[in-house]
């Protein structure tokens, strides 16, 4: 039995506890500040990625070229700006198109006054109290709104009231947030991944399509095979990224609608090039890839690879009308690419020189360059008719081992339901014999997945010395990249994974930061300033 003094002590303790908790402020769930209109969200779990020592090593000592970017000082030393170092940071994107896109960041705070001092001292900003929140405009397109728990950094069109929008998000009820309306997003939030990414496929396709149109209008790269991925035009996708010792692992899940699932099932039945790709490869190729994409993208990719000779057959047969293409009616949606090595090609190039009078000039000079020794395979429909057309159009060309030979630069033929192109006689031999044997690490992945991509980064860098010219230390540390995607399961989910392996066992995040640092130095954006 309890005596009176024990009961009295227990009552006082309960009263004290009730008073303590009733006086404390309610802790905000920062993910509830994400708008339901968001089309993409990235969650960075710094608590999982770093301990404080690793944070200082990765961001403090190796920031390098990243100091050229806006808000770099805050990234370099977040605790000095009152930001919690070990927590979850949320970044979101909203907007129907690239011209009215808004980007926001929901950041947990450890000290609101330190952020106040940082904003005033670093940006010389005028901080205003509004609706119980501190607000400020920093730089030209950025605003920040915060209280004692959370800050929202917001960027968007200059004529929009981003401060008021941020205040609304900080006061948003849980029932109004994205997490209350999307179960897939909630699953992404609840993982232990270092970085979780969620987005609407349709909206991402719109951004890509608009971006490619902008590039074409600027004549920056009109032949790049960009455009909407109509195969996944709806549904949602999530990525889970983890920075391990020696590698980066990125898991992917694509959630399909019922209509897309039915289409995907039909495409998966076409999976016929896997065996050919494996048997035409060397044990350790530079690159192998097999996937299903729409014929329009395949045509763009062929043009990007300078294969107009095949796209426009009038270059081979001058009697044909202009722009005759073999692929308009015959391409299926399956493609494979194998690069086993390289070949040396002599080219005439303009190189800088000095004339007899000491003036700078350009002269023509023969140079030897290495080009990929590739094999391209395409699945075609009505192969009998396609083969008849190919033989008719290429009747004037010589043959080598059953392949049409175009200027000793391109060899092509039809075998069964496949159209093959290769750049060398080695490729012809590999396709005819099909005695290749992939390594034991790659082969099981090739045969057990619907799509596959493998690249030996070290060999590719040696092949193209121009890439090494930039001196990307992080890039040169990459050993290989392996990506694969399975068939859709019964729930309409396609799972895949990408693994980036490095040549050492250091934390892969450090290598990523080195790559980003070197890229920032190379790009050196003119409208970005180093904010220390």
Short mmCIF file of C-alpha atoms in Angstrom, two decimals:
data_model
loop_
_atom_site.label_atom_id
_atom_site.label_comp_id
_atom_site.label_asym_id
_atom_site.label_seq_id
_atom_site.Cartn_x
_atom_site.Cartn_y
_atom_site.Cartn_z
CA UNK A 1 0.00 0.00 0.00
CA UNK A 2 1.12 3.55 -0.75
CA UNK A 3 1.37 5.87 2.26
CA UNK A 4 0.07 9.44 2.22
CA UNK A 5 3.49 11.00 1.56
CA UNK A 6 4.02 8.80 -1.54
CA UNK A 7 0.61 9.71 -2.92
CA UNK A 8 1.30 13.39 -2.26
CA UNK A 9 4.66 13.17 -4.05
CA UNK A 10 3.06 11.40 -7.04
CA UNK A 11 0.34 14.06 -7.28
CA UNK A 12 2.90 16.88 -7.23
CA UNK A 13 4.96 15.09 -9.92
CA UNK A 14 1.92 14.65 -12.18
CA UNK A 15 0.92 18.29 -11.68
CA UNK A 16 4.46 19.45 -12.52
CA UNK A 17 4.55 17.26 -15.65
CA UNK A 18 1.17 18.54 -16.81
CA UNK A 19 2.26 22.14 -16.28
CA UNK A 20 5.55 21.59 -18.10
CA UNK A 21 4.02 20.02 -21.19
CA UNK A 22 1.02 22.33 -21.34
CA UNK A 23 3.31 25.35 -21.37
CA UNK A 24 5.58 24.00 -24.12
CA UNK A 25 4.88 24.89 -27.74
CA UNK A 26 3.60 22.25 -30.11
CA UNK A 27 6.39 20.85 -32.28
CA UNK A 28 5.77 21.37 -35.97
CA UNK A 29 6.02 18.44 -38.38
CA UNK A 30 8.00 20.11 -41.15
CA UNK A 31 6.75 17.80 -43.90
CA UNK A 32 3.31 19.33 -43.31
CA UNK A 33 4.67 22.60 -44.73
CA UNK A 34 4.93 21.07 -48.21
CA UNK A 35 2.08 22.31 -50.44
CA UNK A 36 -0.36 19.78 -51.88
CA UNK A 37 0.31 21.36 -55.30
CA UNK A 38 3.96 20.24 -55.25
CA UNK A 39 5.01 18.24 -58.30
CA UNK A 40 8.35 17.07 -56.86
CA UNK A 41 9.81 16.74 -53.36
CA UNK A 42 13.31 15.84 -52.20
CA UNK A 43 13.95 14.89 -48.58
CA UNK A 44 17.58 15.03 -47.40
CA UNK A 45 18.11 13.14 -44.15
CA UNK A 46 21.35 14.63 -42.85
CA UNK A 47 21.01 12.67 -39.61
CA UNK A 48 21.45 9.46 -41.61
CA UNK A 49 24.13 10.84 -43.92
CA UNK A 50 26.44 12.57 -41.46
CA UNK A 51 27.71 12.69 -38.00
CA UNK A 52 28.98 16.16 -37.19
CA UNK A 53 32.63 15.31 -37.91
CA UNK A 54 31.78 13.89 -41.33
CA UNK A 55 29.62 16.92 -42.04
CA UNK A 56 32.55 19.26 -41.38
CA UNK A 57 34.88 17.10 -43.48
CA UNK A 58 32.55 16.82 -46.44
CA UNK A 59 31.13 20.33 -46.55
CA UNK A 60 33.72 22.41 -44.76
CA UNK A 61 37.01 21.18 -46.20
CA UNK A 62 35.80 20.03 -49.62
CA UNK A 63 33.34 22.76 -50.55
CA UNK A 64 35.73 24.12 -53.18
CA UNK A 65 33.91 25.41 -56.25
CA UNK A 66 30.54 25.11 -54.51
CA UNK A 67 31.43 28.34 -52.73
CA UNK A 68 30.59 30.07 -56.02
CA UNK A 69 26.91 29.18 -55.66
CA UNK A 70 24.19 31.24 -53.95
CA UNK A 71 23.73 30.53 -50.21
CA UNK A 72 27.05 28.65 -50.20
CA UNK A 73 28.06 30.11 -46.85
CA UNK A 74 24.94 28.65 -45.28
CA UNK A 75 25.81 25.27 -46.78
CA UNK A 76 29.38 25.54 -45.53
CA UNK A 77 28.41 26.18 -41.90
CA UNK A 78 24.68 25.67 -41.30
CA UNK A 79 24.89 25.80 -37.50
CA UNK A 80 26.24 29.37 -37.70
CA UNK A 81 23.00 30.32 -39.45
CA UNK A 82 20.88 28.70 -36.75
CA UNK A 83 20.06 25.63 -38.86
CA UNK A 84 19.89 22.15 -37.35
CA UNK A 85 22.69 20.09 -38.81
CA UNK A 86 21.25 16.63 -38.17
CA UNK A 87 17.62 16.51 -39.25
CA UNK A 88 15.46 16.27 -42.37
CA UNK A 89 15.51 19.04 -44.98
CA UNK A 90 12.68 19.20 -47.54
CA UNK A 91 12.95 20.75 -51.01
CA UNK A 92 9.89 21.05 -53.24
CA UNK A 93 8.97 22.22 -56.74
CA UNK A 94 5.57 23.47 -57.86
CA UNK A 95 4.24 25.19 -60.96
CA UNK A 96 2.59 24.08 -64.18
CA UNK A 97 5.59 24.96 -66.37
CA UNK A 98 9.18 26.14 -66.27
CA UNK A 99 8.16 29.78 -66.60
CA UNK A 100 6.19 29.93 -63.34
CA UNK A 101 8.01 27.26 -61.37
CA UNK A 102 8.55 27.81 -57.65
CA UNK A 103 11.26 26.16 -55.58
CA UNK A 104 11.05 25.98 -51.82
CA UNK A 105 13.10 24.56 -48.96
CA UNK A 106 11.71 23.68 -45.52
CA UNK A 107 14.61 23.79 -43.06
CA UNK A 108 14.57 22.99 -39.29
CA UNK A 109 16.10 25.61 -37.00
CA UNK A 110 18.13 25.34 -33.82
CA UNK A 111 18.24 29.09 -33.10
CA UNK A 112 16.01 31.67 -34.78
CA UNK A 113 18.15 34.58 -33.55
CA UNK A 114 21.29 33.16 -35.18
CA UNK A 115 19.43 33.01 -38.48
CA UNK A 116 18.33 36.62 -37.91
CA UNK A 117 21.93 37.71 -37.36
CA UNK A 118 23.12 35.71 -40.38
CA UNK A 119 20.50 37.19 -42.73
CA UNK A 120 21.19 40.74 -41.59
CA UNK A 121 24.98 40.51 -41.64
CA UNK A 122 25.44 38.41 -44.79
CA UNK A 123 22.71 39.77 -47.05
CA UNK A 124 22.27 43.22 -45.47
CA UNK A 125 18.58 42.37 -45.58
CA UNK A 126 15.76 44.25 -43.91
CA UNK A 127 13.98 41.79 -41.58
CA UNK A 128 10.28 42.50 -41.04
CA UNK A 129 7.88 40.94 -38.51
CA UNK A 130 4.67 39.74 -40.17
CA UNK A 131 1.91 37.59 -38.65
CA UNK A 132 4.29 36.43 -35.92
CA UNK A 133 7.03 35.43 -38.39
CA UNK A 134 10.32 37.03 -39.36
CA UNK A 135 10.57 37.71 -43.10
CA UNK A 136 13.28 38.96 -45.45
CA UNK A 137 14.15 39.17 -49.14
CA UNK A 138 17.66 37.88 -49.80
CA UNK A 139 19.46 38.22 -53.12
CA UNK A 140 17.12 39.02 -56.01
CA UNK A 141 14.78 36.06 -56.27
CA UNK A 142 14.95 34.53 -52.81
CA UNK A 143 12.83 35.10 -49.73
CA UNK A 144 13.05 33.56 -46.28
CA UNK A 145 10.34 33.30 -43.62
CA UNK A 146 10.91 31.72 -40.20
CA UNK A 147 9.87 31.36 -36.58
CA UNK A 148 11.55 29.58 -33.66
CA UNK A 149 11.25 26.12 -35.26
CA UNK A 150 11.28 26.28 -39.05
CA UNK A 151 12.45 28.40 -41.96
CA UNK A 152 11.13 28.34 -45.52
CA UNK A 153 13.42 29.57 -48.28
CA UNK A 154 11.39 30.36 -51.39
CA UNK A 155 12.25 31.27 -54.96
CA UNK A 156 9.88 32.20 -57.77
CA UNK A 157 8.66 34.96 -60.07
CA UNK A 158 9.49 38.46 -58.85
CA UNK A 159 5.90 39.67 -59.02
CA UNK A 160 4.55 37.02 -56.65
CA UNK A 161 4.04 37.45 -52.91
CA UNK A 162 6.32 34.61 -51.87
CA UNK A 163 6.50 35.84 -48.29
CA UNK A 164 2.75 35.51 -47.80
CA UNK A 165 2.77 32.09 -49.48
CA UNK A 166 5.54 30.91 -47.13
CA UNK A 167 3.60 32.15 -44.09
CA UNK A 168 0.55 30.19 -45.26
CA UNK A 169 2.67 27.04 -45.63
CA UNK A 170 4.12 27.42 -42.12
CA UNK A 171 0.57 27.64 -40.75
CA UNK A 172 -0.79 24.88 -42.97
CA UNK A 173 -2.93 22.22 -41.28
CA UNK A 174 -1.83 18.59 -41.64
CA UNK A 175 -5.03 17.83 -43.57
CA UNK A 176 -4.04 20.42 -46.21
CA UNK A 177 -0.50 19.14 -46.77
CA UNK A 178 0.72 16.83 -49.52
CA UNK A 179 1.25 13.98 -47.04
CA UNK A 180 -2.49 13.87 -46.30
CA UNK A 181 -3.35 13.41 -49.97
CA UNK A 182 -0.70 11.06 -51.36
CA UNK A 183 0.09 7.68 -49.78
CA UNK A 184 3.06 7.08 -52.11
CA UNK A 185 4.62 10.33 -50.89
CA UNK A 186 4.09 9.21 -47.28
CA UNK A 187 5.90 5.92 -47.98
CA UNK A 188 8.80 7.90 -49.45
CA UNK A 189 8.92 10.11 -46.35
CA UNK A 190 9.03 7.17 -43.97
CA UNK A 191 12.06 5.41 -45.46
CA UNK A 192 15.50 5.53 -43.89
CA UNK A 193 17.18 6.53 -47.15
CA UNK A 194 19.76 9.31 -47.13
CA UNK A 195 17.81 11.12 -49.86
CA UNK A 196 14.22 10.38 -50.87
CA UNK A 197 12.76 11.84 -54.06
CA UNK A 198 9.11 11.82 -55.16
CA UNK A 199 7.56 13.34 -58.29
CA UNK A 200 4.65 13.25 -60.72
CA UNK A 201 5.77 11.67 -64.00
CA UNK A 202 3.47 13.87 -66.06
CA UNK A 203 4.82 17.11 -64.62
CA UNK A 204 8.44 16.03 -65.01
CA UNK A 205 7.74 15.15 -68.65
CA UNK A 206 6.30 18.65 -69.15
CA UNK A 207 9.43 20.25 -67.69
CA UNK A 208 11.70 18.10 -69.90
CA UNK A 209 9.64 18.86 -73.00
CA UNK A 210 9.67 22.60 -72.31
CA UNK A 211 13.40 22.52 -71.58
CA UNK A 212 14.15 20.70 -74.84
CA UNK A 213 12.10 23.26 -76.77
CA UNK A 214 14.07 26.08 -75.16
CA UNK A 215 17.35 24.38 -76.16
CA UNK A 216 16.13 23.94 -79.72
CA UNK A 217 15.02 27.57 -79.94
CA UNK A 218 18.45 28.63 -78.73
CA UNK A 219 20.05 26.27 -81.28
CA UNK A 220 22.11 24.96 -78.41
CA UNK A 221 21.81 21.32 -79.32
CA UNK A 222 18.91 20.65 -81.63
CA UNK A 223 19.87 17.01 -82.23
CA UNK A 224 19.84 15.93 -78.59
CA UNK A 225 17.36 13.04 -78.13
CA UNK A 226 15.22 14.89 -75.60
CA UNK A 227 11.49 15.05 -75.22
CA UNK A 228 8.59 13.61 -73.29
CA UNK A 229 8.79 10.05 -72.08
CA UNK A 230 5.31 9.09 -73.25
CA UNK A 231 5.80 5.59 -71.92
CA UNK A 232 5.41 6.87 -68.35
CA UNK A 233 3.19 9.86 -69.06
CA UNK A 234 1.24 9.47 -65.82
CA UNK A 235 1.72 7.89 -62.43
CA UNK A 236 4.47 8.68 -59.92
CA UNK A 237 8.10 7.81 -59.30
CA UNK A 238 10.22 7.66 -56.15
CA UNK A 239 13.99 7.36 -55.74
CA UNK A 240 15.87 6.31 -52.59
CA UNK A 241 19.54 7.32 -52.60
CA UNK A 242 22.16 6.06 -50.13
CA UNK A 243 25.81 7.12 -49.95
CA UNK A 244 27.78 4.03 -48.92
CA UNK A 245 31.48 3.39 -48.55
CA UNK A 246 32.67 2.78 -52.09
CA UNK A 247 29.36 3.22 -53.92
CA UNK A 248 26.14 5.15 -54.33
CA UNK A 249 22.96 3.05 -54.50
CA UNK A 250 19.78 4.56 -55.97
CA UNK A 251 16.61 2.47 -55.77
CA UNK A 252 13.69 3.40 -58.01
CA UNK A 253 9.97 2.64 -57.98
CA UNK A 254 7.63 3.67 -60.80
CA UNK A 255 3.93 3.51 -59.91
CA UNK A 256 1.85 2.94 -63.04
CA UNK A 257 -1.80 3.63 -63.73
CA UNK A 258 -3.93 0.71 -64.96
CA UNK A 259 -3.72 1.88 -68.57
CA UNK A 260 0.05 2.23 -68.42
CA UNK A 261 0.39 -1.18 -66.78
CA UNK A 262 -1.41 -2.82 -69.69
CA UNK A 263 0.87 -1.05 -72.19
CA UNK A 264 3.95 -2.02 -70.18
CA UNK A 265 2.93 -5.69 -70.20
CA UNK A 266 2.84 -5.60 -74.01
CA UNK A 267 6.28 -4.00 -74.22
CA UNK A 268 7.80 -6.51 -71.81
CA UNK A 269 6.85 -9.34 -74.16
CA UNK A 270 9.23 -7.83 -76.72
CA UNK A 271 12.24 -8.55 -74.51
CA UNK A 272 14.14 -10.48 -77.22
CA UNK A 273 17.51 -8.73 -77.55
CA UNK A 274 18.95 -9.75 -74.17
CA UNK A 275 20.62 -12.96 -75.33
CA UNK A 276 22.08 -11.34 -78.46
CA UNK A 277 23.50 -8.45 -76.42
CA UNK A 278 25.15 -10.79 -73.91
CA UNK A 279 26.67 -13.02 -76.62
CA UNK A 280 27.93 -10.09 -78.72
CA UNK A 281 29.71 -8.50 -75.74
CA UNK A 282 33.22 -8.99 -74.50
CA UNK A 283 33.72 -10.11 -70.89
CA UNK A 284 34.29 -6.53 -69.75
CA UNK A 285 32.74 -4.13 -72.31
CA UNK A 286 32.99 -0.36 -72.20
CA UNK A 287 29.22 -0.07 -72.30
CA UNK A 288 26.11 -2.20 -72.75
CA UNK A 289 22.51 -1.03 -72.72
CA UNK A 290 19.12 -2.52 -73.54
CA UNK A 291 15.73 -0.97 -73.02
CA UNK A 292 12.36 -0.21 -74.61
CA UNK A 293 11.78 3.33 -75.87
CA UNK A 294 9.49 4.86 -78.45
CA UNK A 295 10.64 4.79 -82.12
CA UNK A 296 10.76 8.60 -82.32
CA UNK A 297 13.38 8.71 -79.56
CA UNK A 298 15.32 5.90 -81.27
CA UNK A 299 15.37 7.93 -84.50
CA UNK A 300 16.61 11.00 -82.59
CA UNK A 301 19.32 8.90 -80.93
CA UNK A 302 20.50 7.55 -84.30
CA UNK A 303 20.73 11.09 -85.62
CA UNK A 304 22.67 12.11 -82.50
CA UNK A 305 25.12 9.26 -83.24
CA UNK A 306 25.67 10.67 -86.77
CA UNK A 307 23.89 7.76 -88.45
CA UNK A 308 22.02 9.85 -91.01
CA UNK A 309 23.30 7.44 -93.66
CA UNK A 310 20.80 4.90 -92.37
CA UNK A 311 18.05 7.35 -91.47
CA UNK A 312 18.09 8.97 -94.90
CA UNK A 313 18.75 6.24 -97.41
CA UNK A 314 19.07 8.62 -100.36
CA UNK A 315 22.69 9.10 -99.26
CA UNK A 316 23.22 5.43 -100.04
CA UNK A 317 20.91 5.16 -103.05
CA UNK A 318 20.79 8.45 -104.97
CA UNK A 319 17.76 7.33 -106.99
CA UNK A 320 15.55 7.57 -103.91
CA UNK A 321 13.47 10.65 -103.13
CA UNK A 322 14.78 12.93 -100.41
CA UNK A 323 14.24 11.99 -96.74
CA UNK A 324 13.39 8.34 -97.43
CA UNK A 325 13.63 6.55 -94.07
CA UNK A 326 13.58 2.85 -93.35
CA UNK A 327 12.36 3.34 -89.83
CA UNK A 328 9.08 5.21 -90.19
CA UNK A 329 6.98 2.03 -90.33
CA UNK A 330 9.19 -0.79 -89.12
CA UNK A 331 10.69 0.05 -85.73
CA UNK A 332 9.58 -1.72 -82.59
CA UNK A 333 10.35 -0.25 -79.17
CA UNK A 334 13.33 -2.39 -78.21
CA UNK A 335 16.95 -1.36 -78.68
CA UNK A 336 20.37 -2.57 -77.55
CA UNK A 337 23.83 -1.00 -77.66
CA UNK A 338 27.19 -2.70 -77.09
CA UNK A 339 30.54 -0.89 -77.06
CA UNK A 340 33.36 -3.42 -76.73
CA UNK A 341 36.29 -1.13 -77.41
CA UNK A 342 37.52 1.57 -79.75
CA UNK A 343 38.97 2.05 -83.20
CA UNK A 344 41.51 4.59 -84.42
CA UNK A 345 40.24 7.01 -87.04
CA UNK A 346 42.31 9.56 -88.95
CA UNK A 347 40.66 12.97 -89.22
CA UNK A 348 41.66 16.33 -90.64
CA UNK A 349 41.17 19.12 -88.11
CA UNK A 350 41.90 22.80 -87.78
CA UNK A 351 44.52 23.29 -85.07
CA UNK A 352 46.13 26.53 -83.80
CA UNK A 353 49.58 27.40 -85.18
CA UNK A 354 51.90 30.37 -85.72
CA UNK A 355 52.76 31.56 -89.24
CA UNK A 356 56.17 32.77 -90.46
CA UNK A 357 55.43 36.30 -89.24
CA UNK A 358 54.59 35.14 -85.71
CA UNK A 359 50.83 35.57 -86.04
CA UNK A 360 48.29 33.12 -84.63
CA UNK A 361 46.57 31.09 -87.32
CA UNK A 362 44.67 27.87 -87.93
CA UNK A 363 46.07 25.08 -90.07
CA UNK A 364 44.68 21.75 -91.28
CA UNK A 365 46.39 18.78 -89.71
CA UNK A 366 45.85 15.03 -89.75
CA UNK A 367 45.03 13.68 -86.31
CA UNK A 368 44.30 10.18 -85.05
CA UNK A 369 41.28 9.90 -82.78
CA UNK A 370 39.64 7.00 -81.02
CA UNK A 371 36.00 6.29 -81.75
CA UNK A 372 33.72 3.70 -80.12
CA UNK A 373 33.58 0.22 -81.64
CA UNK A 374 29.83 -0.18 -81.24
CA UNK A 375 27.08 -2.65 -82.08
CA UNK A 376 23.51 -1.41 -82.31
CA UNK A 377 20.55 -3.77 -82.41
CA UNK A 378 16.93 -2.87 -83.17
CA UNK A 379 13.82 -5.02 -83.10
CA UNK A 380 11.76 -4.61 -86.29
CA UNK A 381 8.25 -5.69 -87.25
CA UNK A 382 7.59 -7.56 -90.49
CA UNK A 383 11.26 -8.44 -90.83
CA UNK A 384 10.72 -10.17 -94.21
CA UNK A 385 9.39 -7.00 -95.81
CA UNK A 386 11.98 -4.88 -93.99
CA UNK A 387 14.78 -7.14 -95.25
CA UNK A 388 13.46 -6.88 -98.81
CA UNK A 389 13.44 -3.07 -98.59
CA UNK A 390 16.93 -3.03 -97.08
CA UNK A 391 18.34 -5.23 -99.84
CA UNK A 392 16.70 -3.12 -102.53
CA UNK A 393 17.94 0.18 -101.11
CA UNK A 394 21.47 -1.11 -100.50
CA UNK A 395 21.88 -3.07 -103.73
CA UNK A 396 24.83 -0.92 -104.84
CA UNK A 397 26.91 -1.55 -101.73
CA UNK A 398 29.55 -4.28 -101.29
CA UNK A 399 29.09 -6.92 -98.60
CA UNK A 400 31.37 -8.20 -95.86
CA UNK A 401 30.49 -11.48 -94.12
CA UNK A 402 26.79 -11.00 -94.89
CA UNK A 403 26.73 -7.31 -93.84
CA UNK A 404 26.32 -4.35 -96.20
CA UNK A 405 29.51 -2.27 -96.10
CA UNK A 406 29.10 1.50 -96.29
CA UNK A 407 32.51 3.15 -96.89
CA UNK A 408 34.19 0.83 -94.35
CA UNK A 409 32.51 3.02 -91.72
CA UNK A 410 29.23 1.20 -91.16
CA UNK A 411 28.13 -2.42 -91.53
CA UNK A 412 24.48 -3.47 -91.28
CA UNK A 413 22.17 -6.42 -91.91
CA UNK A 414 18.93 -8.13 -90.87
CA UNK A 415 19.04 -11.34 -88.83
CA UNK A 416 15.74 -12.93 -87.80
CA UNK A 417 13.66 -10.04 -86.39
CA UNK A 418 16.64 -7.80 -85.68
CA UNK A 419 18.38 -5.01 -87.57
CA UNK A 420 22.05 -4.75 -86.62
CA UNK A 421 24.55 -1.96 -87.25
CA UNK A 422 28.19 -1.98 -86.28
CA UNK A 423 31.10 0.37 -86.88
CA UNK A 424 33.84 -2.24 -87.34
CA UNK A 425 34.60 -5.69 -88.74
CA UNK A 426 35.12 -6.81 -85.14
CA UNK A 427 31.45 -6.06 -84.57
CA UNK A 428 30.49 -8.13 -87.62
CA UNK A 429 32.48 -11.07 -86.24
CA UNK A 430 30.92 -10.72 -82.78
CA UNK A 431 27.39 -10.73 -84.22
CA UNK A 432 28.04 -13.65 -86.57
CA UNK A 433 29.73 -15.87 -83.98
CA UNK A 434 27.90 -14.73 -80.80
CA UNK A 435 30.43 -16.44 -78.54
CA UNK A 436 30.81 -13.60 -76.08
CA UNK A 437 30.71 -14.19 -72.33
CA UNK A 438 29.97 -11.38 -69.89
CA UNK A 439 31.66 -11.40 -66.50
CA UNK A 440 29.98 -13.26 -63.65
CA UNK A 441 29.11 -9.93 -61.99
CA UNK A 442 27.25 -8.52 -64.99
CA UNK A 443 25.67 -11.53 -66.72
CA UNK A 444 23.10 -12.46 -64.00
CA UNK A 445 21.89 -8.86 -63.89
CA UNK A 446 21.48 -8.79 -67.69
CA UNK A 447 19.33 -11.92 -67.85
CA UNK A 448 17.17 -11.18 -64.79
CA UNK A 449 16.05 -7.64 -65.68
CA UNK A 450 13.96 -6.03 -68.37
CA UNK A 451 16.30 -3.05 -68.93
CA UNK A 452 20.03 -2.85 -68.28
CA UNK A 453 22.80 -0.25 -68.48
CA UNK A 454 26.46 -0.83 -67.64
CA UNK A 455 29.37 1.55 -68.25
CA UNK A 456 33.04 1.03 -67.40
CA UNK A 457 33.83 4.62 -66.47
CA UNK A 458 37.60 4.11 -66.22
CA UNK A 459 37.87 2.70 -69.75
CA UNK A 460 35.58 5.37 -71.18
CA UNK A 461 37.63 8.17 -69.62
CA UNK A 462 40.80 6.73 -71.12
CA UNK A 463 39.05 6.43 -74.48
CA UNK A 464 38.04 10.08 -74.47
CA UNK A 465 40.99 12.01 -73.11
CA UNK A 466 39.10 15.27 -73.57
CA UNK A 467 36.98 14.37 -70.53
CA UNK A 468 40.12 14.01 -68.44
CA UNK A 469 41.16 17.49 -69.56
CA UNK A 470 38.62 19.03 -67.21
CA UNK A 471 40.28 17.31 -64.26
CA UNK A 472 37.15 16.17 -62.43
CA UNK A 473 38.74 14.39 -59.50
CA UNK A 474 35.44 12.89 -58.37
CA UNK A 475 34.58 11.77 -61.91
CA UNK A 476 37.92 10.03 -62.30
CA UNK A 477 37.22 8.12 -59.08
CA UNK A 478 34.18 6.37 -60.61
CA UNK A 479 34.90 2.73 -61.47
CA UNK A 480 31.66 1.71 -63.17
CA UNK A 481 27.93 2.38 -63.31
CA UNK A 482 25.33 -0.39 -63.28
CA UNK A 483 21.59 0.27 -63.65
CA UNK A 484 18.74 -2.15 -64.16
CA UNK A 485 14.95 -2.25 -64.11
CA UNK A 486 12.62 -5.20 -63.55
CA UNK A 487 9.25 -5.94 -65.08
CA UNK A 488 6.13 -4.42 -63.54
CA UNK A 489 4.79 -6.47 -60.62
CA UNK A 490 1.15 -7.39 -59.97
CA UNK A 491 0.57 -4.07 -58.18
CA UNK A 492 1.70 -2.03 -61.17
CA UNK A 493 5.07 -1.07 -59.69
CA UNK A 494 8.32 -1.19 -61.66
CA UNK A 495 11.40 -1.51 -59.45
CA UNK A 496 14.93 -0.70 -60.48
CA UNK A 497 18.30 0.29 -59.10
CA UNK A 498 21.43 2.18 -60.11
CA UNK A 499 24.78 1.54 -58.43
CA UNK A 500 27.73 3.87 -58.97
CA UNK A 501 30.93 2.14 -57.84
CA UNK A 502 34.10 4.07 -56.97
CA UNK A 503 37.69 2.83 -57.16
CA UNK A 504 38.20 3.33 -53.41
CA UNK A 505 36.12 2.61 -50.31
CA UNK A 506 35.81 6.21 -49.13
CA UNK A 507 32.40 7.65 -48.39
CA UNK A 508 30.85 8.23 -51.79
CA UNK A 509 29.35 11.57 -50.75
CA UNK A 510 32.83 13.11 -50.66
CA UNK A 511 33.40 12.03 -54.28
CA UNK A 512 30.04 13.50 -55.31
CA UNK A 513 30.91 16.81 -53.68
CA UNK A 514 34.22 16.87 -55.55
CA UNK A 515 32.39 16.37 -58.87
CA UNK A 516 29.91 19.14 -58.05
CA UNK A 517 32.72 21.41 -56.90
CA UNK A 518 34.65 20.98 -60.16
CA UNK A 519 31.48 21.49 -62.21
CA UNK A 520 30.74 24.71 -60.32
CA UNK A 521 34.24 26.00 -61.09
CA UNK A 522 33.83 25.08 -64.76
CA UNK A 523 30.42 26.69 -65.13
CA UNK A 524 31.17 29.65 -62.82
CA UNK A 525 27.68 31.14 -63.19
CA UNK A 526 27.91 34.87 -63.77
CA UNK A 527 24.77 35.60 -61.76
CA UNK A 528 25.96 33.61 -58.75
CA UNK A 529 28.09 35.03 -55.99
CA UNK A 530 29.95 33.36 -53.18
CA UNK A 531 28.14 34.21 -50.00
CA UNK A 532 30.44 33.46 -47.11
#
